[in-house]
Short mmCIF file of C-alpha atoms in Angstrom, two decimals:
data_model
loop_
_atom_site.label_atom_id
_atom_site.label_comp_id
_atom_site.label_asym_id
_atom_site.label_seq_id
_atom_site.Cartn_x
_atom_site.Cartn_y
_atom_site.Cartn_z
CA MET A 1 192.12 132.91 43.00
CA ALA A 2 191.52 135.76 40.54
CA LEU A 3 193.72 138.85 40.57
CA THR A 4 192.50 142.43 40.60
CA GLN A 5 193.74 144.77 37.88
CA ARG A 6 196.08 146.50 40.34
CA GLU A 7 197.48 143.16 41.53
CA LYS A 8 198.16 142.22 37.91
CA GLU A 9 200.05 145.50 37.39
CA ILE A 10 202.17 144.98 40.51
CA LEU A 11 202.89 141.34 39.61
CA ARG A 12 203.97 142.35 36.10
CA LEU A 13 206.38 144.98 37.49
CA ILE A 14 207.80 142.54 40.03
CA LYS A 15 208.39 139.92 37.31
CA LYS A 16 210.34 142.51 35.33
CA ASN A 17 212.40 143.51 38.38
CA PRO A 18 212.25 141.14 41.38
CA MET A 19 214.44 143.56 43.37
CA ILE A 20 212.08 146.51 42.98
CA SER A 21 211.16 148.27 46.25
CA GLN A 22 207.68 149.07 47.50
CA GLU A 23 208.56 152.77 47.27
CA GLU A 24 209.48 152.37 43.59
CA LEU A 25 206.28 150.46 42.92
CA ALA A 26 204.24 153.16 44.64
CA LYS A 27 205.87 155.89 42.56
CA MET A 28 205.39 154.03 39.27
CA LEU A 29 201.72 153.29 39.98
CA GLY A 30 200.84 156.61 41.62
CA ILE A 31 199.61 155.04 44.85
CA SER A 32 200.83 155.01 48.46
CA ARG A 33 203.52 152.64 49.74
CA SER A 34 201.04 151.22 52.26
CA ALA A 35 198.62 150.42 49.43
CA VAL A 36 201.43 148.59 47.60
CA ALA A 37 202.18 146.61 50.76
CA GLY A 38 198.55 145.58 51.00
CA HIS A 39 198.44 144.41 47.40
CA ILE A 40 201.67 142.42 47.85
CA ALA A 41 200.23 140.78 50.97
CA ASN A 42 197.18 139.73 48.91
CA LEU A 43 199.43 138.36 46.17
CA MET A 44 201.22 136.25 48.78
CA LYS A 45 197.90 134.99 50.19
CA LYS A 46 196.76 134.04 46.69
CA GLY A 47 200.01 132.18 46.04
CA PHE A 48 201.37 134.36 43.24
CA ILE A 49 204.31 135.56 45.34
CA LEU A 50 205.91 132.68 47.21
CA GLY A 51 208.07 134.45 49.78
CA ARG A 52 210.40 137.26 50.68
CA GLY A 53 212.45 138.70 47.84
CA TYR A 54 209.42 138.37 45.56
CA VAL A 55 209.83 134.75 44.47
CA VAL A 56 207.14 134.64 41.79
CA ARG A 57 205.13 131.56 40.87
CA ASP A 58 205.42 130.75 37.17
CA LEU A 59 201.75 130.56 36.22
CA LYS A 60 200.91 129.08 32.85
CA GLY A 61 198.36 131.06 30.92
CA VAL A 62 196.85 131.27 27.46
CA THR A 63 198.77 132.35 24.35
CA VAL A 64 196.73 133.97 21.58
CA MET A 65 198.14 134.69 18.14
CA GLY A 66 196.43 136.42 15.25
CA GLY A 67 195.10 139.67 13.90
CA ALA A 68 195.55 143.07 15.52
CA ASN A 69 194.11 145.99 13.63
CA ILE A 70 192.12 149.18 13.85
CA ASP A 71 188.37 148.66 13.30
CA ILE A 72 186.42 151.32 11.41
CA LYS A 73 182.71 150.54 11.64
CA GLY A 74 179.78 152.42 10.16
CA LYS A 75 176.11 151.88 11.00
CA PRO A 76 173.26 153.77 9.25
CA TYR A 77 170.59 155.49 11.28
CA LYS A 78 167.94 153.97 9.00
CA GLU A 79 167.79 151.15 6.45
CA LEU A 80 171.08 150.85 4.54
CA LYS A 81 170.79 152.09 0.95
CA GLN A 82 173.21 150.85 -1.68
CA HIS A 83 175.20 153.07 -4.08
CA THR A 84 174.69 156.26 -2.07
CA SER A 85 175.84 158.02 1.09
CA ASN A 86 174.01 156.94 4.26
CA PRO A 87 173.82 159.18 7.34
CA GLY A 88 174.98 157.16 10.30
CA TYR A 89 177.33 156.47 13.17
CA ILE A 90 181.06 155.77 12.66
CA ASN A 91 183.33 154.26 15.31
CA ILE A 92 187.12 153.73 15.27
CA ALA A 93 188.56 151.33 17.86
CA PRO A 94 191.16 148.59 18.42
CA GLY A 95 190.20 145.29 16.82
CA GLY A 96 191.44 142.10 15.19
CA VAL A 97 190.12 138.61 15.92
CA GLY A 98 193.13 137.44 17.93
CA ARG A 99 193.50 140.76 19.74
CA ASN A 100 189.80 140.83 20.63
CA ILE A 101 189.96 137.30 22.01
CA ALA A 102 193.01 138.20 24.10
CA HIS A 103 191.35 141.40 25.36
CA ASN A 104 188.21 139.51 26.38
CA LEU A 105 190.27 136.85 28.16
CA ALA A 106 192.15 139.50 30.15
CA GLN A 107 188.84 140.97 31.28
CA LEU A 108 187.86 137.48 32.41
CA ASN A 109 190.99 137.28 34.61
CA VAL A 110 192.78 134.75 32.40
CA PRO A 111 196.56 135.40 32.16
CA VAL A 112 197.09 135.93 28.43
CA THR A 113 200.04 136.63 26.13
CA PHE A 114 199.44 137.98 22.64
CA LEU A 115 201.60 137.25 19.58
CA SER A 116 201.08 139.48 16.55
CA VAL A 117 202.54 142.23 14.34
CA VAL A 118 201.69 145.95 14.22
CA GLY A 119 203.16 148.81 12.25
CA ASN A 120 205.51 151.50 13.53
CA ASP A 121 202.72 154.07 13.36
CA ASP A 122 200.11 155.81 15.51
CA GLU A 123 197.61 153.00 14.95
CA GLY A 124 200.10 150.37 16.09
CA ARG A 125 201.04 152.34 19.18
CA ARG A 126 197.36 152.78 20.06
CA LEU A 127 196.72 149.05 19.67
CA LEU A 128 199.61 148.11 21.92
CA GLU A 129 198.79 150.65 24.62
CA GLU A 130 195.07 149.92 24.86
CA THR A 131 195.62 146.16 24.74
CA ARG A 132 198.29 146.44 27.44
CA GLN A 133 195.96 148.54 29.60
CA ALA A 134 193.33 145.79 29.30
CA GLY A 135 195.75 143.41 31.02
CA VAL A 136 197.16 141.54 28.02
CA ASN A 137 200.90 140.80 27.87
CA VAL A 138 201.92 142.45 24.57
CA GLU A 139 205.69 142.32 25.14
CA GLN A 140 206.07 139.66 22.41
CA VAL A 141 204.28 141.65 19.68
CA VAL A 142 206.69 142.64 16.91
CA ILE A 143 206.69 146.14 15.39
CA SER A 144 207.16 146.25 11.62
CA ASN A 145 209.10 149.09 10.03
CA THR A 146 208.02 148.16 6.51
CA ARG A 147 204.22 147.74 6.69
CA ARG A 148 201.41 149.72 8.23
CA THR A 149 199.09 148.46 10.95
CA GLY A 150 196.12 146.46 9.66
CA ILE A 151 192.76 148.13 9.07
CA TYR A 152 189.33 146.47 9.14
CA LEU A 153 186.51 148.45 7.50
CA ALA A 154 182.94 147.27 8.10
CA ILE A 155 179.54 148.58 7.06
CA LEU A 156 176.70 147.36 9.27
CA ASN A 157 173.00 147.36 8.51
CA ALA A 158 170.42 149.15 10.63
CA ILE A 159 170.05 146.25 13.09
CA GLY A 160 173.80 145.92 13.66
CA ASP A 161 174.66 142.94 11.46
CA MET A 162 177.57 143.20 9.03
CA ASP A 163 176.57 144.02 5.46
CA ILE A 164 180.05 144.08 3.94
CA ALA A 165 183.62 144.47 5.17
CA LEU A 166 187.19 144.86 3.90
CA SER A 167 190.25 143.57 5.74
CA GLY A 168 193.69 145.03 5.03
CA MET A 169 195.88 142.60 6.96
CA ASP A 170 198.95 142.10 4.75
CA ILE A 171 201.19 142.93 7.72
CA LEU A 172 200.38 139.53 9.24
CA GLU A 173 202.61 137.93 6.62
CA GLU A 174 205.36 138.91 9.08
CA LEU A 175 203.86 136.58 11.69
CA ASN A 176 205.93 133.91 9.99
CA ILE A 177 207.78 130.78 11.07
CA GLN A 178 210.95 132.76 11.80
CA TYR A 179 209.03 134.96 14.24
CA LEU A 180 207.27 131.96 15.81
CA GLU A 181 210.52 130.05 16.24
CA SER A 182 211.75 132.93 18.40
CA LYS A 183 208.60 132.50 20.56
CA THR A 184 208.79 128.72 20.91
CA GLU A 185 209.30 128.78 24.69
CA VAL A 186 206.37 131.19 25.11
CA ILE A 187 204.14 128.82 23.17
CA LYS A 188 205.41 125.70 24.95
CA ASN A 189 204.75 127.34 28.33
CA SER A 190 201.04 127.79 27.53
CA GLU A 191 198.11 126.03 29.12
CA ILE A 192 196.10 126.63 25.92
CA VAL A 193 197.02 128.12 22.54
CA VAL A 194 194.47 130.05 20.50
CA PHE A 195 195.04 131.23 16.94
CA ASP A 196 192.95 132.75 14.19
CA ALA A 197 193.26 131.95 10.50
CA ASN A 198 194.53 135.45 9.71
CA ILE A 199 198.07 134.14 10.19
CA PRO A 200 199.98 132.58 7.26
CA GLU A 201 199.26 128.96 6.37
CA GLU A 202 202.83 127.81 7.06
CA SER A 203 202.63 129.47 10.49
CA ILE A 204 199.39 127.61 11.20
CA ARG A 205 201.12 124.32 10.39
CA TYR A 206 204.11 125.21 12.56
CA VAL A 207 202.03 126.14 15.61
CA ALA A 208 199.65 123.19 15.25
CA GLU A 209 202.57 120.76 15.03
CA LEU A 210 204.40 122.37 17.97
CA CYS A 211 201.33 122.23 20.20
CA TYR A 212 200.48 118.69 19.13
CA ASN A 213 203.97 117.47 20.00
CA ASN A 214 203.81 119.17 23.41
CA ASN A 215 200.23 118.13 24.31
CA ILE A 216 198.96 121.72 24.37
CA PRO A 217 195.24 122.11 23.50
CA VAL A 218 194.63 124.24 20.40
CA VAL A 219 191.56 126.44 19.87
CA VAL A 220 191.03 127.78 16.33
CA GLU A 221 188.84 130.62 15.03
CA PRO A 222 188.47 130.24 11.21
CA VAL A 223 187.75 134.02 10.68
CA SER A 224 186.27 133.90 7.17
CA ILE A 225 185.33 131.68 4.22
CA ASP A 226 188.62 132.26 2.40
CA LYS A 227 190.92 132.10 5.42
CA ALA A 228 189.27 128.93 6.75
CA GLN A 229 190.83 127.10 3.77
CA LYS A 230 194.22 127.32 5.51
CA LEU A 231 193.06 124.86 8.16
CA LYS A 232 192.53 121.85 5.89
CA GLY A 233 196.02 120.46 6.46
CA VAL A 234 195.97 120.56 10.29
CA LEU A 235 192.53 119.18 11.17
CA ASP A 236 194.04 116.23 13.03
CA LYS A 237 195.85 118.64 15.37
CA ILE A 238 192.90 120.87 16.31
CA ASP A 239 191.23 120.35 19.68
CA TYR A 240 188.48 123.00 19.37
CA ILE A 241 187.20 124.85 16.30
CA THR A 242 184.41 127.46 16.07
CA PRO A 243 183.22 127.84 12.44
CA ASN A 244 179.97 129.38 11.30
CA LYS A 245 177.94 127.61 8.61
CA GLU A 246 179.77 129.25 5.69
CA GLU A 247 183.21 128.53 7.16
CA LEU A 248 182.16 124.93 7.78
CA GLU A 249 181.26 124.64 4.09
CA SER A 250 184.61 126.16 3.12
CA ILE A 251 186.72 123.79 5.23
CA THR A 252 184.83 120.63 4.29
CA GLY A 253 183.86 121.45 0.68
CA MET A 254 180.33 120.27 1.54
CA SER A 255 177.08 122.18 1.01
CA VAL A 256 175.24 122.96 4.26
CA ALA A 257 171.59 123.67 3.43
CA ASP A 258 170.00 122.29 6.60
CA ASP A 259 170.81 120.69 9.96
CA GLU A 260 171.36 117.25 8.47
CA ASP A 261 173.92 118.66 6.04
CA MET A 262 175.58 120.47 8.92
CA LYS A 263 175.86 117.30 10.98
CA LYS A 264 177.43 115.48 8.02
CA ALA A 265 179.98 118.28 7.58
CA VAL A 266 180.75 118.23 11.30
CA LYS A 267 181.23 114.46 11.13
CA TYR A 268 183.69 115.06 8.27
CA LEU A 269 185.78 117.25 10.59
CA ARG A 270 185.54 114.81 13.47
CA ASP A 271 186.53 111.88 11.24
CA ARG A 272 189.65 113.83 10.23
CA GLY A 273 190.73 114.36 13.81
CA VAL A 274 189.10 117.54 15.15
CA LYS A 275 188.18 116.67 18.72
CA ASN A 276 185.50 119.30 19.43
CA VAL A 277 183.47 121.22 16.86
CA ILE A 278 181.35 124.21 17.93
CA VAL A 279 179.31 125.52 14.98
CA THR A 280 178.03 129.06 15.58
CA LEU A 281 174.47 129.55 14.30
CA GLY A 282 173.70 133.19 15.09
CA GLU A 283 170.32 133.63 16.70
CA ARG A 284 169.94 129.83 16.99
CA GLY A 285 172.99 129.53 19.25
CA VAL A 286 175.49 126.74 18.57
CA TYR A 287 175.76 123.08 17.69
CA ILE A 288 178.36 121.07 19.65
CA SER A 289 179.92 117.82 18.52
CA SER A 290 182.50 115.91 20.57
CA GLU A 291 183.17 112.37 21.71
CA GLU A 292 180.81 112.83 24.67
CA LEU A 293 178.30 115.36 23.37
CA GLU A 294 176.09 116.09 20.35
CA LYS A 295 173.55 118.85 20.90
CA PHE A 296 172.19 122.30 20.05
CA ILE A 297 172.45 125.01 22.70
CA GLU A 298 170.30 128.13 22.47
CA PRO A 299 171.81 131.60 22.97
CA TYR A 300 171.13 133.98 25.82
CA ARG A 301 168.54 136.37 24.40
CA THR A 302 169.34 140.07 24.26
CA GLU A 303 168.75 143.13 22.12
CA ILE A 304 171.36 143.41 19.37
CA VAL A 305 173.11 146.77 19.33
CA ASP A 306 176.18 145.72 17.30
CA ALA A 307 176.94 142.11 16.36
CA THR A 308 180.62 142.81 15.60
CA GLY A 309 182.90 140.85 17.93
CA ALA A 310 180.31 138.26 18.95
CA GLY A 311 182.37 135.36 17.60
CA ASP A 312 185.53 136.64 19.27
CA ALA A 313 183.71 136.91 22.61
CA LEU A 314 182.25 133.42 22.19
CA THR A 315 185.72 131.97 21.61
CA ALA A 316 187.09 133.84 24.64
CA GLY A 317 184.26 132.60 26.86
CA LEU A 318 184.84 129.05 25.62
CA VAL A 319 188.56 129.31 26.43
CA TYR A 320 187.77 130.81 29.84
CA GLY A 321 185.66 127.75 30.65
CA ILE A 322 188.25 125.25 29.40
CA PHE A 323 191.05 127.07 31.25
CA ASN A 324 189.08 126.91 34.50
CA GLY A 325 188.25 123.22 34.18
CA TYR A 326 184.56 123.40 33.26
CA SER A 327 182.90 120.81 31.02
CA LEU A 328 182.63 121.46 27.28
CA GLU A 329 178.91 122.19 27.55
CA VAL A 330 179.37 124.72 30.37
CA SER A 331 182.37 126.25 28.58
CA VAL A 332 180.29 126.74 25.44
CA LYS A 333 177.56 128.36 27.52
CA MET A 334 180.22 130.69 28.92
CA GLY A 335 181.00 131.59 25.33
CA LEU A 336 177.36 132.21 24.51
CA ALA A 337 177.03 134.41 27.58
CA ALA A 338 180.08 136.44 26.56
CA ALA A 339 178.70 136.82 23.03
CA SER A 340 175.33 137.98 24.38
CA LEU A 341 176.97 140.61 26.59
CA THR A 342 179.03 141.79 23.62
CA ILE A 343 176.25 142.22 21.06
CA SER A 344 174.14 144.10 23.60
CA SER A 345 176.82 146.81 23.71
CA PRO A 346 178.07 149.19 20.98
CA TYR A 347 181.64 147.90 21.51
CA THR A 348 183.50 145.13 19.66
CA VAL A 349 184.92 144.21 23.09
CA ASN A 350 182.46 145.07 25.85
CA PRO A 351 184.53 146.96 28.46
CA PHE A 352 182.13 145.81 31.20
CA LEU A 353 182.52 142.09 30.49
CA ASN A 354 183.72 140.15 33.53
CA GLU A 355 183.67 136.61 34.90
CA ASN A 356 180.98 137.33 37.50
CA GLN A 357 178.56 138.22 34.69
CA LEU A 358 179.27 134.91 32.96
CA LYS A 359 178.79 132.94 36.16
CA ASN A 360 175.52 134.74 36.88
CA MET A 361 174.18 133.91 33.39
CA VAL A 362 175.31 130.27 33.26
CA LYS A 363 173.11 128.59 35.84
CA GLU A 364 175.02 125.29 35.91
CA ILE A 365 177.80 126.91 37.94
#
């Protein structure tokens, strides 16, 4: 059974200190002792607390590793004009592919731990606090004293699609094998591991090998044309991958001019061991290829306000479906529903996204 946000907060505090009293919990959370007692009773009914003395069930969740940065996005009021200043709207908010996926998963009531690196600066502190408030476990994120928090700068066109972007993510070089070795037990205790290709290539190989040896499903977001190149050496250890057409070309080295080319490139990935390929096709939806399924699935139609974060939401919805035991097709539709709800909002992560919305949109449930 799903937990409320307050139940998650209480469970997190109890895990930190199993001997904590209800009075202490009430004081820390700013609620009454009787309210705490009610929440604890619900946690016991749901099976997350197994008895007196707060014996907590060790629930496996999802581990996400990847980019965490501050997004600066600009969108012109009218058609974007090159080589001049455009009047428009500018937004600054937490971002990063991995962080966005983790944030979306927390809103979908999936227990999620995030592995990443931020700087010892105001931007890093903001990222950690807002991600923590969303319900993500950020206790394993390392704080760098030598590099600043990553910045992603994007210019959108008038309809909300990205025109050009710059990504300053050098800090993720510190998400290295040494760091990951210290998090081995966290990774091995995961139901699913998700990573984006922002992390170093040697770290990708380490995580893919570790998950493969421990039978942990791996979900990969290629991120960009250049970063997708890092995945070539681990294709046989990837369970799910979500490239767009350009990233598919980059990984396979094959030109994708039409659907037949795309299917050939997808077959290339499948022949090299990728179990499930989900190609994102923008307004056309997705193309799925797996052992059981080969088909196009149309998106859920909506007005585009800002397309930023659509891919991150799709990956999160896909993982939500897999985590909850749905079929690949239904899981992909969950992803499409999450993407639709995201692009219809001005936010990279729609703060109103929840699992009831997904279930209402995906009729097969």
